[in-house]
Amino acid sequence: MAATPADVKEYPNAYVFIVDMPGLKSGDIKVQVEDDNVLVISGERKREEEEKEGVKYVRMERRIGKFMRKFSLPENANIDKISAVCQDGVLTVTVEKLPPPEAKKPKLVQVQVA
Amino acid sequence: MAATPADVKEYPNAYVFIVDMPGLKSGDIKVQVEDDNVLVISGERKREEEEKEGVKYVRMERRIGKFMRKFSLPENANIDKISAVCQDGVLTVTVEKLPPPEAKKPKLVQVQVA
């Protein structure tokens, strides 16, 4: 199972995972969350065409086959708000952050004037 | 200048060069022939976005910058018949073959009957 290069960026409101997937279409790629906090991106690249009569590979450097990347998500990742877009062979997965816990408001005690 | 993986296939009528170029659009890629027999494929990949306030790279594995591949073309490549298509981050350049030289026809000598 081959790996594929990825960038990870942190935005104020989200984590963004960018993975090179040349030749793959959206339908060839699977994005899922395992164990509540592991983002798993997987897929399979096949050769455009099997070798057939009259066609021969003179050079074969491009990697094919199954690949997978796993990323541990930080605690404040909102696994219910994940979106994925694939364009020009680059997959971008955006995981929104949970809002920070609200600061406890000071409790106002009404003082009754006697 | 980085390289990028390529496959080369030979068909009965053409040579086909397939190069992974994730994230590049047709306009970012240059295909040319140098010295009559060298196919040169070049381009530049830039990050989708420069680092800016509030955004930080947690991981940076994807290669960016200029890249180039050169391929020596066989003698029977027809450099006037080259086409290039980029789809899903994969560039496919097709170079047609010149037709094989025609076998010399036997010369028919008319024999006059005296």
JSON list of C-alpha atoms in Angstrom, two decimals, chain A:
[
{"chain": "A", "resi": 1, "resn": "MET", "atom": "CA", "xyz": [0.00, 0.00, 0.00]},
{"chain": "A", "resi": 2, "resn": "ALA", "atom": "CA", "xyz": [1.67, 3.16, -1.17]},
{"chain": "A", "resi": 3, "resn": "ALA", "atom": "CA", "xyz": [1.60, 6.53, 0.54]},
{"chain": "A", "resi": 4, "resn": "THR", "atom": "CA", "xyz": [0.98, 9.75, -1.28]},
{"chain": "A", "resi": 5, "resn": "PRO", "atom": "CA", "xyz": [2.28, 13.20, -0.31]},
{"chain": "A", "resi": 6, "resn": "ALA", "atom": "CA", "xyz": [0.03, 15.42, 1.77]},
{"chain": "A", "resi": 7, "resn": "ASP", "atom": "CA", "xyz": [-0.02, 18.90, 3.24]},
{"chain": "A", "resi": 8, "resn": "VAL", "atom": "CA", "xyz": [-1.92, 19.77, 6.39]},
{"chain": "A", "resi": 9, "resn": "LYS", "atom": "CA", "xyz": [-2.95, 23.32, 7.15]},
{"chain": "A", "resi": 10, "resn": "GLU", "atom": "CA", "xyz": [-4.56, 24.79, 10.21]},
{"chain": "A", "resi": 11, "resn": "TYR", "atom": "CA", "xyz": [-7.02, 27.63, 9.81]},
{"chain": "A", "resi": 12, "resn": "PRO", "atom": "CA", "xyz": [-8.68, 29.53, 12.62]},
{"chain": "A", "resi": 13, "resn": "ASN", "atom": "CA", "xyz": [-11.88, 27.53, 12.04]},
{"chain": "A", "resi": 14, "resn": "ALA", "atom": "CA", "xyz": [-10.73, 24.33, 10.35]},
{"chain": "A", "resi": 15, "resn": "TYR", "atom": "CA", "xyz": [-8.04, 21.76, 9.58]},
{"chain": "A", "resi": 16, "resn": "VAL", "atom": "CA", "xyz": [-7.38, 21.21, 5.88]},
{"chain": "A", "resi": 17, "resn": "PHE", "atom": "CA", "xyz": [-5.75, 18.07, 4.43]},
{"chain": "A", "resi": 18, "resn": "ILE", "atom": "CA", "xyz": [-4.45, 18.30, 0.87]},
{"chain": "A", "resi": 19, "resn": "VAL", "atom": "CA", "xyz": [-3.42, 15.07, -0.85]},
{"chain": "A", "resi": 20, "resn": "ASP", "atom": "CA", "xyz": [-2.00, 14.56, -4.35]},
{"chain": "A", "resi": 21, "resn": "MET", "atom": "CA", "xyz": [-4.09, 12.00, -6.21]},
{"chain": "A", "resi": 22, "resn": "PRO", "atom": "CA", "xyz": [-3.30, 12.40, -9.90]},
{"chain": "A", "resi": 23, "resn": "GLY", "atom": "CA", "xyz": [-5.59, 10.44, -12.17]},
{"chain": "A", "resi": 24, "resn": "LEU", "atom": "CA", "xyz": [-8.22, 9.70, -9.53]},
{"chain": "A", "resi": 25, "resn": "LYS", "atom": "CA", "xyz": [-11.79, 10.87, -9.73]},
{"chain": "A", "resi": 26, "resn": "SER", "atom": "CA", "xyz": [-14.01, 11.58, -6.74]},
{"chain": "A", "resi": 27, "resn": "GLY", "atom": "CA", "xyz": [-15.60, 8.14, -7.02]},
{"chain": "A", "resi": 28, "resn": "ASP", "atom": "CA", "xyz": [-12.22, 6.39, -6.64]},
{"chain": "A", "resi": 29, "resn": "ILE", "atom": "CA", "xyz": [-11.46, 8.01, -3.28]},
{"chain": "A", "resi": 30, "resn": "LYS", "atom": "CA", "xyz": [-12.82, 7.12, 0.15]},
{"chain": "A", "resi": 31, "resn": "VAL", "atom": "CA", "xyz": [-12.71, 9.54, 3.10]},
{"chain": "A", "resi": 32, "resn": "GLN", "atom": "CA", "xyz": [-13.77, 8.24, 6.50]},
{"chain": "A", "resi": 33, "resn": "VAL", "atom": "CA", "xyz": [-13.23, 8.71, 10.24]},
{"chain": "A", "resi": 34, "resn": "GLU", "atom": "CA", "xyz": [-12.14, 5.70, 12.32]},
{"chain": "A", "resi": 35, "resn": "ASP", "atom": "CA", "xyz": [-12.14, 5.44, 16.10]},
{"chain": "A", "resi": 36, "resn": "ASP", "atom": "CA", "xyz": [-13.72, 8.90, 16.37]},
{"chain": "A", "resi": 37, "resn": "ASN", "atom": "CA", "xyz": [-10.47, 10.73, 15.72]},
{"chain": "A", "resi": 38, "resn": "VAL", "atom": "CA", "xyz": [-8.54, 9.20, 12.79]},
{"chain": "A", "resi": 39, "resn": "LEU", "atom": "CA", "xyz": [-9.13, 10.61, 9.34]},
{"chain": "A", "resi": 40, "resn": "VAL", "atom": "CA", "xyz": [-8.54, 7.87, 6.76]},
{"chain": "A", "resi": 41, "resn": "ILE", "atom": "CA", "xyz": [-8.16, 8.73, 3.08]},
{"chain": "A", "resi": 42, "resn": "SER", "atom": "CA", "xyz": [-7.86, 5.77, 0.74]},
{"chain": "A", "resi": 43, "resn": "GLY", "atom": "CA", "xyz": [-8.29, 4.84, -2.87]},
{"chain": "A", "resi": 44, "resn": "GLU", "atom": "CA", "xyz": [-6.91, 2.87, -5.74]},
{"chain": "A", "resi": 45, "resn": "ARG", "atom": "CA", "xyz": [-5.25, 4.00, -8.90]},
{"chain": "A", "resi": 46, "resn": "LYS", "atom": "CA", "xyz": [-5.39, 1.75, -11.91]},
{"chain": "A", "resi": 47, "resn": "ARG", "atom": "CA", "xyz": [-3.49, 2.09, -15.13]},
{"chain": "A", "resi": 48, "resn": "GLU", "atom": "CA", "xyz": [-5.52, 3.89, -17.74]},
{"chain": "A", "resi": 49, "resn": "GLU", "atom": "CA", "xyz": [-5.36, 0.81, -19.86]},
{"chain": "A", "resi": 50, "resn": "GLU", "atom": "CA", "xyz": [-4.04, -2.66, -19.49]},
{"chain": "A", "resi": 51, "resn": "GLU", "atom": "CA", "xyz": [-1.27, -3.76, -21.76]},
{"chain": "A", "resi": 52, "resn": "LYS", "atom": "CA", "xyz": [-2.84, -5.13, -24.88]},
{"chain": "A", "resi": 53, "resn": "GLU", "atom": "CA", "xyz": [-1.73, -6.40, -28.22]},
{"chain": "A", "resi": 54, "resn": "GLY", "atom": "CA", "xyz": [0.27, -3.83, -30.11]},
{"chain": "A", "resi": 55, "resn": "VAL", "atom": "CA", "xyz": [0.85, -1.60, -27.04]},
{"chain": "A", "resi": 56, "resn": "LYS", "atom": "CA", "xyz": [3.95, -1.82, -24.91]},
{"chain": "A", "resi": 57, "resn": "TYR", "atom": "CA", "xyz": [5.22, 0.12, -21.91]},
{"chain": "A", "resi": 58, "resn": "VAL", "atom": "CA", "xyz": [8.61, 1.62, -22.72]},
{"chain": "A", "resi": 59, "resn": "ARG", "atom": "CA", "xyz": [8.83, 3.28, -19.28]},
{"chain": "A", "resi": 60, "resn": "MET", "atom": "CA", "xyz": [6.71, 2.76, -16.17]},
{"chain": "A", "resi": 61, "resn": "GLU", "atom": "CA", "xyz": [7.43, 5.12, -13.27]},
{"chain": "A", "resi": 62, "resn": "ARG", "atom": "CA", "xyz": [3.97, 6.17, -12.13]},
{"chain": "A", "resi": 63, "resn": "ARG", "atom": "CA", "xyz": [2.83, 4.27, -9.07]},
{"chain": "A", "resi": 64, "resn": "ILE", "atom": "CA", "xyz": [-0.44, 2.44, -9.20]},
{"chain": "A", "resi": 65, "resn": "GLY", "atom": "CA", "xyz": [-2.39, 0.34, -6.75]},
{"chain": "A", "resi": 66, "resn": "LYS", "atom": "CA", "xyz": [-4.05, 0.98, -3.42]},
{"chain": "A", "resi": 67, "resn": "PHE", "atom": "CA", "xyz": [-2.92, 3.81, -1.20]},
{"chain": "A", "resi": 68, "resn": "MET", "atom": "CA", "xyz": [-3.92, 5.11, 2.18]},
{"chain": "A", "resi": 69, "resn": "ARG", "atom": "CA", "xyz": [-3.14, 8.03, 4.47]},
{"chain": "A", "resi": 70, "resn": "LYS", "atom": "CA", "xyz": [-4.20, 8.32, 8.11]},
{"chain": "A", "resi": 71, "resn": "PHE", "atom": "CA", "xyz": [-4.20, 11.50, 10.16]},
{"chain": "A", "resi": 72, "resn": "SER", "atom": "CA", "xyz": [-4.93, 11.81, 13.88]},
{"chain": "A", "resi": 73, "resn": "LEU", "atom": "CA", "xyz": [-7.47, 14.54, 14.36]},
{"chain": "A", "resi": 74, "resn": "PRO", "atom": "CA", "xyz": [-7.02, 17.04, 17.19]},
{"chain": "A", "resi": 75, "resn": "GLU", "atom": "CA", "xyz": [-9.56, 17.04, 20.02]},
{"chain": "A", "resi": 76, "resn": "ASN", "atom": "CA", "xyz": [-11.37, 20.07, 18.71]},
{"chain": "A", "resi": 77, "resn": "ALA", "atom": "CA", "xyz": [-12.03, 18.58, 15.26]},
{"chain": "A", "resi": 78, "resn": "ASN", "atom": "CA", "xyz": [-15.71, 18.37, 14.46]},
{"chain": "A", "resi": 79, "resn": "ILE", "atom": "CA", "xyz": [-16.07, 14.99, 12.80]},
{"chain": "A", "resi": 80, "resn": "ASP", "atom": "CA", "xyz": [-19.65, 15.79, 11.88]},
{"chain": "A", "resi": 81, "resn": "LYS", "atom": "CA", "xyz": [-18.48, 18.67, 9.68]},
{"chain": "A", "resi": 82, "resn": "ILE", "atom": "CA", "xyz": [-16.13, 17.19, 7.10]},
{"chain": "A", "resi": 83, "resn": "SER", "atom": "CA", "xyz": [-16.18, 18.01, 3.41]},
{"chain": "A", "resi": 84, "resn": "ALA", "atom": "CA", "xyz": [-14.03, 16.75, 0.55]},
{"chain": "A", "resi": 85, "resn": "VAL", "atom": "CA", "xyz": [-13.39, 18.10, -2.94]},
{"chain": "A", "resi": 86, "resn": "CYS", "atom": "CA", "xyz": [-11.20, 16.61, -5.67]},
{"chain": "A", "resi": 87, "resn": "GLN", "atom": "CA", "xyz": [-9.93, 18.84, -8.47]},
{"chain": "A", "resi": 88, "resn": "ASP", "atom": "CA", "xyz": [-7.10, 18.43, -10.96]},
{"chain": "A", "resi": 89, "resn": "GLY", "atom": "CA", "xyz": [-5.92, 15.32, -9.13]},
{"chain": "A", "resi": 90, "resn": "VAL", "atom": "CA", "xyz": [-5.69, 17.05, -5.74]},
{"chain": "A", "resi": 91, "resn": "LEU", "atom": "CA", "xyz": [-8.01, 16.07, -2.90]},
{"chain": "A", "resi": 92, "resn": "THR", "atom": "CA", "xyz": [-8.85, 18.70, -0.28]},
{"chain": "A", "resi": 93, "resn": "VAL", "atom": "CA", "xyz": [-10.55, 17.53, 2.92]},
{"chain": "A", "resi": 94, "resn": "THR", "atom": "CA", "xyz": [-11.78, 20.21, 5.31]},
{"chain": "A", "resi": 95, "resn": "VAL", "atom": "CA", "xyz": [-12.56, 19.32, 8.93]},
{"chain": "A", "resi": 96, "resn": "GLU", "atom": "CA", "xyz": [-14.22, 22.12, 10.84]},
{"chain": "A", "resi": 97, "resn": "LYS", "atom": "CA", "xyz": [-13.17, 22.91, 14.39]},
{"chain": "A", "resi": 98, "resn": "LEU", "atom": "CA", "xyz": [-15.57, 22.71, 17.28]},
{"chain": "A", "resi": 99, "resn": "PRO", "atom": "CA", "xyz": [-16.27, 26.12, 18.77]},
{"chain": "A", "resi": 100, "resn": "PRO", "atom": "CA", "xyz": [-14.18, 26.79, 21.87]},
{"chain": "A", "resi": 101, "resn": "PRO", "atom": "CA", "xyz": [-16.05, 26.07, 25.11]},
{"chain": "A", "resi": 102, "resn": "GLU", "atom": "CA", "xyz": [-17.85, 29.22, 26.14]},
{"chain": "A", "resi": 103, "resn": "ALA", "atom": "CA", "xyz": [-16.34, 31.13, 29.00]},
{"chain": "A", "resi": 104, "resn": "LYS", "atom": "CA", "xyz": [-18.54, 30.75, 32.04]},
{"chain": "A", "resi": 105, "resn": "LYS", "atom": "CA", "xyz": [-20.54, 33.89, 32.48]},
{"chain": "A", "resi": 106, "resn": "PRO", "atom": "CA", "xyz": [-20.22, 35.46, 35.89]},
{"chain": "A", "resi": 107, "resn": "LYS", "atom": "CA", "xyz": [-23.34, 34.72, 37.80]},
{"chain": "A", "resi": 108, "resn": "LEU", "atom": "CA", "xyz": [-25.18, 37.82, 38.73]},
{"chain": "A", "resi": 109, "resn": "VAL", "atom": "CA", "xyz": [-26.69, 37.81, 42.16]},
{"chain": "A", "resi": 110, "resn": "GLN", "atom": "CA", "xyz": [-29.46, 40.24, 42.63]},
{"chain": "A", "resi": 111, "resn": "VAL", "atom": "CA", "xyz": [-28.93, 42.16, 45.78]},
{"chain": "A", "resi": 112, "resn": "GLN", "atom": "CA", "xyz": [-32.12, 43.23, 47.30]},
{"chain": "A", "resi": 113, "resn": "VAL", "atom": "CA", "xyz": [-32.06, 46.53, 49.01]},
{"chain": "A", "resi": 114, "resn": "ALA", "atom": "CA", "xyz": [-33.71, 46.19, 52.37]}
]
